[in-house]
Amino acid sequence: KQEVTQIPAALSVPEGENLVLNCSFTDSAIYNLQWFRQDPGKGLTSLLLIQSSQREQTSGRLNASLDKSSGRSTLYIAASQPGDSATYLCAVKSGGSNYKLTFGKGTLLTVNP
Amino acid sequence: GAGVSQSPSNKVTEKGKDVELRCDPISGHTALYWYRQSLGQGLEFLIYFQGNSAPDKSGLPSDRFSAERTGGSVSTLTIQRTQQEDSAVYLCASSLVEKRTEAFFGQGTRLTVV
């Protein structure tokens, strides 16, 4: 059974700081890994999708890496801004033909002005 | 539509009543997921539809929960005889059925059972 863990559960940083969020998964037989952002009371917004054959993906100030063999992914946020404050979730797609998404519990990020 | 649409956005119901939650996936997306997010908890998988294949119902928490998908598009999640522990945000996502594709989520339905 796939399990996804995100560390830390919460993180508070001053504006402008670079930061790293961590995601680990127990079964390396994944199709892809997706990072999402969730604002309070809202749905999930997709940030980055990394295929199992890729090592990293970049979008603006965000960079996500994937080490499938060790079951780890990191989300790097450069020059953080108060608007980055949200919960960040990672999810892996695996499970044979059912392509089930398994989520971590998320990291609550607060960027202080 | 441009994205995944869920309705209603909020629902308050009395304990014991039945509720129906609706999800309109992105046009052309044949894979559809339902998840539940309880206060302070992670996303809990409920059910997965893939094209015309039998759905994966392994996440449904009890027989009070059921879901259907008509015509391979709109999906309805039904909760019968609601209980207070059913209070949560119910999220729907869709994707192309191919395994390497991205999943897109709706804004969710916040269900409160009083």
Coordinates of N, CA and C in Angstrom, one line a residue:
Chain A
K1 N 0.8 -1.2 0.0 CA 0.0 0.0 0.0 C 0.9 1.2 0.0
Q2 N 0.6 2.1 -0.9 CA 1.4 3.4 -1.0 C 1.1 4.3 0.1
E3 N 2.2 4.8 0.7 CA 2.0 5.8 1.8 C 2.9 7.0 1.5
V4 N 2.4 8.2 1.7 CA 3.1 9.5 1.4 C 3.2 10.3 2.6
T5 N 4.4 10.7 2.9 CA 4.7 11.5 4.1 C 5.3 12.9 3.7
Q6 N 4.8 13.9 4.3 CA 5.3 15.3 4.1 C 5.9 15.9 5.3
I7 N 7.1 16.4 5.2 CA 7.8 17.0 6.3 C 8.4 18.3 5.8
P8 N 8.2 19.4 6.7 CA 7.6 19.5 8.0 C 6.1 19.6 7.8
A9 N 5.3 19.4 8.9 CA 3.9 19.6 8.8 C 3.5 21.1 8.7
A10 N 4.4 21.9 9.3 CA 4.2 23.4 9.2 C 5.5 24.1 9.2
L11 N 5.5 25.2 8.5 CA 6.8 25.9 8.4 C 6.4 27.4 8.3
S12 N 7.2 28.2 9.1 CA 7.0 29.7 9.1 C 8.3 30.3 8.7
V13 N 8.3 31.2 7.7 CA 9.6 31.8 7.3 C 9.3 33.3 7.0
P14 N 10.4 34.1 7.1 CA 10.3 35.5 6.7 C 10.3 35.7 5.2
E15 N 9.6 36.7 4.8 CA 9.6 37.0 3.3 C 11.0 37.1 2.7
G16 N 11.1 36.5 1.5 CA 12.4 36.6 0.8 C 13.3 35.3 1.0
E17 N 12.9 34.5 2.0 CA 13.7 33.3 2.2 C 13.4 32.2 1.2
N18 N 14.5 31.5 0.9 CA 14.3 30.3 0.0 C 14.0 29.1 0.9
L19 N 13.1 28.2 0.5 CA 12.7 27.1 1.4 C 12.5 25.8 0.6
V20 N 12.5 24.7 1.3 CA 12.4 23.4 0.7 C 11.3 22.6 1.5
L21 N 10.4 22.1 0.8 CA 9.4 21.2 1.4 C 9.7 19.7 0.9
N22 N 9.5 18.8 1.8 CA 9.8 17.4 1.5 C 8.6 16.5 1.4
C23 N 8.8 15.5 0.5 CA 7.7 14.5 0.3 C 8.4 13.2 0.1
S24 N 8.0 12.2 0.8 CA 8.5 10.8 0.6 C 7.4 9.8 0.4
F25 N 7.7 8.8 -0.3 CA 6.7 7.8 -0.6 C 7.3 6.4 -0.5
T26 N 6.5 5.4 -0.2 CA 7.0 4.1 0.2 C 7.2 3.1 -1.0
D27 N 6.3 3.3 -2.0 CA 6.4 2.4 -3.2 C 6.9 3.2 -4.4
S28 N 8.1 2.8 -4.8 CA 8.8 3.6 -5.9 C 8.2 3.4 -7.3
A29 N 7.2 2.4 -7.4 CA 6.6 2.1 -8.7 C 5.5 3.1 -9.0
I30 N 5.9 4.4 -9.2 CA 4.9 5.4 -9.5 C 4.9 5.8 -11.0
Y31 N 3.8 6.4 -11.4 CA 3.8 6.9 -12.8 C 4.2 8.4 -12.8
N32 N 3.8 9.1 -11.8 CA 4.2 10.5 -11.7 C 3.9 11.0 -10.3
L33 N 4.4 12.2 -10.0 CA 4.2 12.9 -8.7 C 3.8 14.3 -9.0
Q34 N 2.8 14.8 -8.3 CA 2.2 16.1 -8.5 C 2.2 16.9 -7.2
W35 N 2.7 18.2 -7.3 CA 2.6 19.1 -6.2 C 1.4 20.0 -6.4
F36 N 0.6 20.2 -5.3 CA -0.5 21.0 -5.3 C -0.4 22.1 -4.3
R37 N -1.2 23.2 -4.4 CA -1.3 24.2 -3.4 C -2.8 24.3 -3.1
Q38 N -3.1 24.4 -1.8 CA -4.5 24.6 -1.3 C -4.6 25.8 -0.4
D39 N -5.4 26.8 -0.8 CA -5.6 27.9 0.1 C -6.8 27.6 1.0
P40 N -6.9 28.2 2.1 CA -8.0 27.9 3.1 C -9.4 27.9 2.4
G41 N -10.1 26.9 2.6 CA -11.5 26.8 2.1 C -11.6 26.6 0.6
K42 N -10.5 26.4 0.0 CA -10.5 26.2 -1.5 C -10.1 24.8 -1.9
G43 N -10.2 24.6 -3.2 CA -9.8 23.3 -3.8 C -8.3 23.3 -4.0
L44 N -7.8 22.3 -4.8 CA -6.4 22.2 -5.0 C -6.0 22.7 -6.3
T45 N -4.9 23.5 -6.4 CA -4.4 24.0 -7.6 C -3.1 23.3 -7.9
S46 N -3.0 22.7 -9.1 CA -1.8 22.0 -9.5 C -0.7 23.0 -9.8
L47 N 0.5 22.6 -9.2 CA 1.7 23.5 -9.4 C 2.6 22.9 -10.4
L48 N 3.0 21.6 -10.1 CA 4.0 21.0 -11.0 C 3.7 19.5 -11.0
L49 N 4.0 18.9 -12.2 CA 3.8 17.5 -12.4 C 5.2 17.0 -12.9
I50 N 5.7 15.9 -12.2 CA 6.9 15.3 -12.6 C 6.6 13.9 -13.0
Q51 N 7.0 13.5 -14.2 CA 6.8 12.1 -14.6 C 7.9 11.3 -14.0
S52 N 7.6 10.0 -13.9 CA 8.6 9.1 -13.2 C 9.9 9.0 -13.8
S53 N 10.0 9.4 -15.1 CA 11.3 9.3 -15.9 C 12.0 10.6 -15.7
Q54 N 11.4 11.6 -15.1 CA 12.1 13.0 -15.0 C 12.7 13.1 -13.6
R55 N 13.7 14.1 -13.6 CA 14.4 14.4 -12.4 C 13.9 15.7 -11.7
E56 N 13.4 16.6 -12.6 CA 12.9 17.9 -12.0 C 12.1 18.6 -13.0
Q57 N 11.3 19.5 -12.4 CA 10.4 20.4 -13.2 C 10.5 21.8 -12.6
T58 N 10.4 22.8 -13.4 CA 10.5 24.2 -12.9 C 9.3 25.0 -13.4
S59 N 8.8 25.9 -12.6 CA 7.8 26.8 -13.0 C 8.0 28.1 -12.2
G60 N 8.5 29.1 -12.8 CA 8.7 30.4 -12.1 C 9.7 30.2 -11.0
R61 N 9.2 30.5 -9.8 CA 10.1 30.4 -8.6 C 10.0 29.0 -7.9
L62 N 9.3 28.1 -8.5 CA 9.1 26.8 -8.0 C 10.0 25.8 -8.8
N63 N 10.6 24.9 -8.0 CA 11.4 23.8 -8.7 C 11.1 22.6 -7.9
A64 N 10.7 21.5 -8.6 CA 10.4 20.3 -7.9 C 11.4 19.2 -8.4
S65 N 11.9 18.4 -7.5 CA 12.8 17.3 -7.9 C 12.2 16.0 -7.5
L66 N 12.7 15.0 -8.2 CA 12.2 13.6 -7.9 C 13.3 12.6 -8.0
D67 N 13.4 11.9 -6.9 CA 14.4 10.7 -6.9 C 13.5 9.5 -6.6
K68 N 13.1 8.9 -7.7 CA 12.2 7.8 -7.6 C 12.7 6.6 -6.8
S69 N 14.0 6.3 -7.1 CA 14.6 5.1 -6.4 C 14.6 5.2 -4.9
S70 N 14.8 6.4 -4.4 CA 14.8 6.6 -2.9 C 13.4 7.0 -2.4
G71 N 12.5 7.2 -3.3 CA 11.1 7.6 -2.9 C 11.0 9.0 -2.3
R72 N 11.7 9.9 -2.9 CA 11.7 11.3 -2.4 C 11.4 12.4 -3.5
S73 N 10.8 13.4 -3.0 CA 10.6 14.6 -3.9 C 10.8 15.8 -3.0
T74 N 11.3 16.9 -3.6 CA 11.4 18.2 -2.9 C 10.7 19.3 -3.7
L75 N 10.1 20.2 -3.0 CA 9.6 21.4 -3.7 C 10.4 22.6 -3.2
Y76 N 11.1 23.2 -4.0 CA 11.9 24.4 -3.7 C 11.2 25.6 -4.1
I77 N 11.1 26.6 -3.1 CA 10.4 27.8 -3.4 C 11.5 28.9 -3.2
A78 N 11.8 29.7 -4.2 CA 12.8 30.7 -4.2 C 12.1 32.1 -3.8
A79 N 12.8 32.9 -3.0 CA 12.4 34.2 -2.7 C 10.9 34.3 -2.3
S80 N 10.6 33.6 -1.2 CA 9.2 33.4 -0.8 C 8.5 34.8 -0.6
Q81 N 7.2 34.8 -0.8 CA 6.4 35.9 -0.7 C 5.2 35.6 0.2
P82 N 4.6 36.6 0.9 CA 3.4 36.3 1.7 C 2.3 35.6 0.9
G83 N 2.2 35.9 -0.4 CA 1.2 35.2 -1.2 C 1.4 33.8 -1.4
D84 N 2.6 33.3 -1.0 CA 2.9 31.8 -1.1 C 2.3 31.1 0.1
S85 N 1.8 31.8 1.0 CA 1.2 31.2 2.2 C 0.1 30.3 1.8
A86 N 0.1 29.0 2.2 CA -0.9 28.0 1.8 C -0.5 26.7 2.3
T87 N -1.3 25.7 2.1 CA -0.9 24.3 2.3 C -0.4 23.7 1.0
Y88 N 0.7 23.0 1.1 CA 1.3 22.4 -0.1 C 1.2 20.9 0.1
L89 N 0.6 20.3 -1.0 CA 0.4 18.8 -0.9 C 1.1 18.1 -2.1
C90 N 1.7 17.0 -1.8 CA 2.2 16.2 -2.9 C 1.4 14.9 -3.0
A91 N 1.3 14.4 -4.2 CA 0.5 13.2 -4.5 C 1.2 12.4 -5.5
V92 N 1.2 11.1 -5.3 CA 1.8 10.2 -6.3 C 0.7 9.4 -7.0
K93 N 0.9 9.1 -8.3 CA 0.0 8.3 -9.0 C 0.6 6.9 -9.2
S94 N -0.1 5.9 -8.7 CA 0.5 4.6 -8.8 C -0.7 3.6 -8.7
G95 N -0.4 2.3 -8.5 CA -1.5 1.4 -8.3 C -1.9 0.6 -9.5
G96 N -1.0 0.1 -10.3 CA -1.4 -0.7 -11.4 C -2.2 0.0 -12.4
S97 N -3.4 -0.5 -12.8 CA -4.2 0.1 -13.8 C -5.2 1.1 -13.3
N98 N -5.2 1.3 -12.0 CA -6.2 2.2 -11.5 C -5.8 3.7 -11.3
Y99 N -4.5 3.9 -11.4 CA -3.9 5.2 -11.4 C -4.4 6.0 -10.3
K100 N -4.4 5.5 -9.1 CA -4.9 6.1 -7.9 C -3.9 7.2 -7.5
L101 N -4.4 8.3 -7.0 CA -3.6 9.4 -6.4 C -3.6 9.2 -4.9
T102 N -2.4 9.1 -4.4 CA -2.2 9.0 -2.9 C -1.6 10.3 -2.4
F103 N -2.2 10.9 -1.4 CA -1.7 12.2 -1.0 C -1.0 12.1 0.4
G104 N -0.1 13.1 0.6 CA 0.5 13.3 1.9 C -0.5 14.3 2.6
K105 N -0.2 14.5 3.9 CA -1.1 15.4 4.7 C -0.8 16.9 4.5
G106 N 0.3 17.2 3.8 CA 0.5 18.5 3.5 C 1.5 19.2 4.4
T107 N 2.0 20.3 3.9 CA 2.9 21.2 4.7 C 2.2 22.6 4.7
L108 N 1.9 23.1 5.9 CA 1.3 24.4 6.0 C 2.4 25.5 6.0
L109 N 2.5 26.3 5.0 CA 3.5 27.3 4.9 C 2.9 28.7 5.2
T110 N 3.6 29.4 6.1 CA 3.3 30.8 6.4 C 4.5 31.6 6.1
V111 N 4.4 32.6 5.2 CA 5.5 33.5 4.8 C 5.1 34.9 5.5
N112 N 5.9 35.3 6.4 CA 5.6 36.5 7.1 C 6.2 37.8 6.5
P113 N 5.4 38.8 6.3 CA 6.0 40.1 5.7 C 7.1 40.7 6.5
Chain B
G1 N -16.7 22.9 -19.8 CA -16.2 24.1 -19.1 C -14.7 24.1 -19.0
A2 N -14.2 25.2 -18.5 CA -12.7 25.3 -18.5 C -12.1 24.5 -17.4
G3 N -12.8 24.2 -16.3 CA -12.2 23.4 -15.2 C -13.3 22.5 -14.7
V4 N -12.9 21.8 -13.6 CA -13.8 20.9 -12.9 C -14.7 21.7 -12.1
S5 N -16.0 21.4 -12.2 CA -17.0 22.2 -11.5 C -17.8 21.3 -10.6
Q6 N -17.9 21.8 -9.3 CA -18.6 21.0 -8.3 C -19.8 21.8 -7.8
S7 N -20.9 21.1 -7.5 CA -22.0 21.8 -6.9 C -22.8 20.9 -5.9
P8 N -23.4 21.5 -4.9 CA -23.2 22.9 -4.5 C -21.8 23.2 -3.9
S9 N -21.5 24.4 -3.6 CA -20.2 24.7 -3.0 C -20.3 24.5 -1.5
N10 N -21.5 24.7 -1.0 CA -21.7 24.5 0.5 C -23.1 23.8 0.6
K11 N -23.1 22.8 1.6 CA -24.4 22.1 1.9 C -24.5 21.9 3.4
V12 N -25.6 22.4 4.0 CA -25.9 22.1 5.3 C -27.1 21.2 5.4
T13 N -27.0 20.0 6.0 CA -28.1 19.1 6.1 C -28.3 18.6 7.5
E14 N -29.5 18.1 7.7 CA -29.8 17.5 9.1 C -29.3 16.1 9.1
K15 N -28.9 15.7 10.2 CA -28.5 14.3 10.4 C -29.6 13.3 10.0
G16 N -29.3 12.3 9.2 CA -30.3 11.3 8.8 C -30.8 11.6 7.4
K17 N -30.6 12.8 6.9 CA -31.0 13.1 5.5 C -30.0 12.6 4.5
D18 N -30.5 12.4 3.2 CA -29.6 12.0 2.1 C -29.2 13.3 1.4
V19 N -27.9 13.2 0.9 CA -27.4 14.4 0.1 C -26.8 13.8 -1.2
E20 N -26.9 14.7 -2.2 CA -26.2 14.4 -3.5 C -25.2 15.5 -3.8
L21 N -24.0 15.1 -4.2 CA -23.0 16.1 -4.6 C -22.6 15.8 -6.0
R22 N -22.5 16.9 -6.8 CA -22.3 16.8 -8.2 C -20.9 17.2 -8.7
C23 N -20.4 16.5 -9.7 CA -19.1 16.9 -10.2 C -19.2 16.9 -11.8
D24 N -18.8 18.0 -12.4 CA -18.7 18.1 -13.8 C -17.2 18.1 -14.2
P25 N -16.7 17.1 -14.8 CA -15.2 17.0 -15.1 C -14.9 17.9 -16.3
I26 N -13.6 18.1 -16.5 CA -13.2 18.8 -17.7 C -13.6 17.9 -18.9
S27 N -14.1 18.6 -20.0 CA -14.5 17.9 -21.2 C -13.4 17.1 -21.7
G28 N -13.8 15.8 -22.0 CA -12.8 14.9 -22.6 C -12.0 14.1 -21.6
H29 N -12.1 14.4 -20.3 CA -11.4 13.7 -19.3 C -12.2 12.4 -18.9
T30 N -11.6 11.3 -19.1 CA -12.4 10.1 -18.8 C -12.1 9.5 -17.5
A31 N -11.1 10.0 -16.8 CA -10.8 9.5 -15.4 C -11.4 10.6 -14.4
L32 N -12.1 10.1 -13.4 CA -12.7 11.0 -12.4 C -12.5 10.4 -11.0
Y33 N -12.1 11.2 -10.1 CA -11.8 10.8 -8.7 C -12.7 11.6 -7.7
W34 N -13.1 11.0 -6.6 CA -13.7 11.7 -5.5 C -12.8 11.4 -4.3
Y35 N -12.5 12.5 -3.6 CA -11.8 12.5 -2.3 C -12.6 13.2 -1.2
R36 N -12.2 12.9 0.0 CA -12.8 13.6 1.1 C -11.7 14.2 2.0
Q37 N -11.9 15.4 2.5 CA -10.9 16.1 3.3 C -11.6 16.5 4.6
S38 N -11.4 15.8 5.7 CA -11.9 16.2 6.9 C -11.0 17.3 7.6
L39 N -11.6 18.0 8.6 CA -10.9 19.1 9.2 C -9.6 18.6 9.8
G40 N -8.5 19.3 9.3 CA -7.2 18.9 9.8 C -6.6 17.6 9.3
Q41 N -7.3 17.0 8.4 CA -6.8 15.7 7.9 C -6.4 15.8 6.4
G42 N -5.7 14.7 6.0 CA -5.3 14.7 4.6 C -6.5 14.3 3.7
L43 N -6.2 14.2 2.4 CA -7.2 13.8 1.4 C -7.4 12.2 1.5
E44 N -8.6 11.8 1.6 CA -9.0 10.4 1.7 C -9.6 10.0 0.4
F45 N -9.0 9.0 -0.2 CA -9.6 8.5 -1.5 C -10.9 7.9 -1.3
L46 N -11.9 8.2 -2.1 CA -13.2 7.5 -2.0 C -13.5 6.6 -3.2
I47 N -13.4 7.1 -4.4 CA -13.8 6.3 -5.5 C -13.2 6.8 -6.8
Y48 N -12.9 5.9 -7.8 CA -12.3 6.3 -9.0 C -13.0 5.7 -10.2
F49 N -13.4 6.5 -11.2 CA -14.0 6.1 -12.4 C -13.0 6.2 -13.5
Q50 N -12.9 5.2 -14.4 CA -12.0 5.2 -15.5 C -12.8 4.7 -16.7
G51 N -13.2 5.6 -17.6 CA -13.9 5.3 -18.8 C -15.1 4.4 -18.5
N52 N -15.1 3.3 -19.2 CA -16.3 2.4 -19.1 C -15.9 1.2 -18.1
S53 N -14.8 1.2 -17.5 CA -14.4 0.2 -16.6 C -15.1 0.2 -15.3
A54 N -15.2 -0.9 -14.6 CA -15.8 -0.9 -13.3 C -15.1 0.1 -12.4
P55 N -15.8 0.9 -11.6 CA -15.1 1.9 -10.8 C -14.4 1.2 -9.6
D56 N -13.4 1.8 -9.1 CA -12.6 1.4 -7.9 C -13.3 2.0 -6.7
K57 N -14.1 1.2 -6.0 CA -14.9 1.8 -4.9 C -14.2 1.5 -3.5
S58 N -12.9 1.1 -3.6 CA -12.3 0.6 -2.4 C -12.2 1.6 -1.3
G59 N -12.3 2.9 -1.6 CA -12.2 4.0 -0.5 C -13.5 4.4 0.1
L60 N -14.6 3.9 -0.4 CA -15.9 4.3 0.2 C -16.0 3.8 1.7
P61 N -16.3 4.7 2.6 CA -16.2 4.3 4.0 C -17.3 3.4 4.5
S62 N -18.4 3.5 3.9 CA -19.6 2.6 4.3 C -20.5 2.4 3.2
D63 N -21.5 1.6 3.4 CA -22.5 1.4 2.3 C -23.5 2.5 2.2
R64 N -23.4 3.5 3.1 CA -24.2 4.7 2.9 C -23.7 5.6 1.8
F65 N -22.5 5.3 1.4 CA -21.9 6.1 0.3 C -22.0 5.4 -1.0
S66 N -22.4 6.1 -2.1 CA -22.4 5.5 -3.4 C -22.1 6.6 -4.4
A67 N -21.7 6.2 -5.6 CA -21.4 7.2 -6.6 C -21.7 6.6 -8.0
E68 N -22.1 7.4 -8.9 CA -22.3 7.0 -10.2 C -21.8 8.1 -11.2
R69 N -21.6 7.6 -12.4 CA -21.1 8.5 -13.4 C -21.9 8.2 -14.7
T70 N -22.7 9.1 -15.1 CA -23.6 8.9 -16.2 C -23.0 9.4 -17.5
G71 N -23.1 8.5 -18.5 CA -22.6 8.9 -19.9 C -21.1 9.2 -19.9
G72 N -20.4 8.7 -18.9 CA -18.9 9.0 -18.9 C -18.5 10.4 -18.6
S73 N -19.5 11.2 -18.1 CA -19.2 12.6 -17.8 C -19.5 13.0 -16.4
V74 N -20.7 13.5 -16.1 CA -21.1 14.0 -14.8 C -21.1 12.9 -13.8
S75 N -20.6 13.2 -12.6 CA -20.7 12.2 -11.5 C -21.4 12.7 -10.4
T76 N -22.1 11.8 -9.7 CA -22.9 12.2 -8.5 C -22.5 11.3 -7.3
L77 N -22.1 11.9 -6.2 CA -21.8 11.2 -5.0 C -23.0 11.3 -4.1
T78 N -23.5 10.2 -3.6 CA -24.7 10.2 -2.8 C -24.3 9.7 -1.4
I79 N -24.7 10.4 -0.4 CA -24.5 9.9 1.0 C -25.9 9.8 1.6
Q80 N -26.2 8.6 2.0 CA -27.5 8.3 2.6 C -27.5 8.4 4.1
R81 N -28.6 8.8 4.7 CA -28.7 8.8 6.2 C -27.4 9.5 6.8
T82 N -27.2 10.7 6.5 CA -25.9 11.4 6.8 C -25.7 11.4 8.4
Q83 N -24.5 11.3 8.7 CA -24.0 11.4 10.1 C -23.1 12.6 10.3
Q84 N -22.9 13.0 11.5 CA -22.1 14.2 11.8 C -20.6 13.9 11.3
E85 N -20.2 12.7 11.4 CA -18.8 12.4 11.0 C -18.6 12.5 9.5
D86 N -19.7 12.6 8.7 CA -19.6 12.8 7.3 C -19.3 14.3 6.9
S87 N -19.3 15.2 7.9 CA -19.0 16.6 7.6 C -17.5 16.7 7.2
A88 N -17.4 17.3 6.0 CA -16.0 17.3 5.4 C -16.2 18.1 4.1
V89 N -15.0 18.4 3.5 CA -15.0 18.9 2.1 C -14.8 17.7 1.1
Y90 N -15.7 17.6 0.2 CA -15.7 16.6 -0.8 C -15.1 17.2 -2.1
L91 N -14.0 16.6 -2.5 CA -13.3 17.1 -3.7 C -13.4 16.1 -4.9
C92 N -13.6 16.7 -6.0 CA -13.6 15.9 -7.3 C -12.4 16.3 -8.1
A93 N -11.8 15.3 -8.8 CA -10.8 15.6 -9.8 C -11.0 14.8 -11.0
S94 N -10.4 15.4 -12.2 CA -10.5 14.6 -13.4 C -9.2 14.7 -14.1
S95 N -8.9 13.7 -15.0 CA -7.7 13.7 -15.8 C -8.0 12.8 -17.0
L96 N -7.1 13.0 -18.0 CA -7.2 12.1 -19.1 C -6.8 10.7 -18.6
V97 N -7.3 9.7 -19.2 CA -7.1 8.3 -18.6 C -5.7 7.9 -18.6
E98 N -4.9 8.4 -19.5 CA -3.5 7.9 -19.6 C -2.8 8.1 -18.3
K99 N -1.9 7.2 -17.9 CA -1.4 7.2 -16.6 C -0.4 8.4 -16.3
R100 N 0.1 9.0 -17.3 CA 1.1 10.0 -17.1 C 0.5 11.4 -17.0
T101 N -0.8 11.5 -17.0 CA -1.4 12.9 -17.1 C -1.7 13.5 -15.7
E102 N -1.9 14.8 -15.8 CA -2.1 15.6 -14.7 C -3.6 15.6 -14.2
A103 N -3.8 15.6 -12.9 CA -5.1 15.7 -12.3 C -5.5 17.1 -12.0
F104 N -6.7 17.5 -12.2 CA -7.2 18.8 -12.0 C -8.4 18.7 -11.0
F105 N -8.4 19.5 -10.0 CA -9.4 19.4 -8.9 C -10.4 20.6 -9.1
G106 N -11.7 20.3 -8.6 CA -12.7 21.3 -8.4 C -12.5 22.0 -7.1
Q107 N -13.4 23.0 -6.8 CA -13.3 23.8 -5.6 C -13.9 23.1 -4.4
G108 N -14.5 22.0 -4.6 CA -15.0 21.2 -3.5 C -16.4 21.6 -3.1
T109 N -17.1 20.7 -2.4 CA -18.3 20.9 -1.7 C -18.1 20.7 -0.2
R110 N -18.4 21.8 0.5 CA -18.3 21.7 2.0 C -19.6 21.2 2.6
L111 N -19.6 20.0 3.1 CA -20.8 19.4 3.7 C -20.7 19.5 5.2
T112 N -21.8 20.1 5.8 CA -21.9 20.2 7.2 C -23.2 19.4 7.6
V113 N -23.1 18.5 8.5 CA -24.2 17.7 9.0 C -24.5 18.2 10.4
V114 N -25.7 18.7 10.6 CA -26.1 19.2 12.0 C -27.1 18.3 12.7

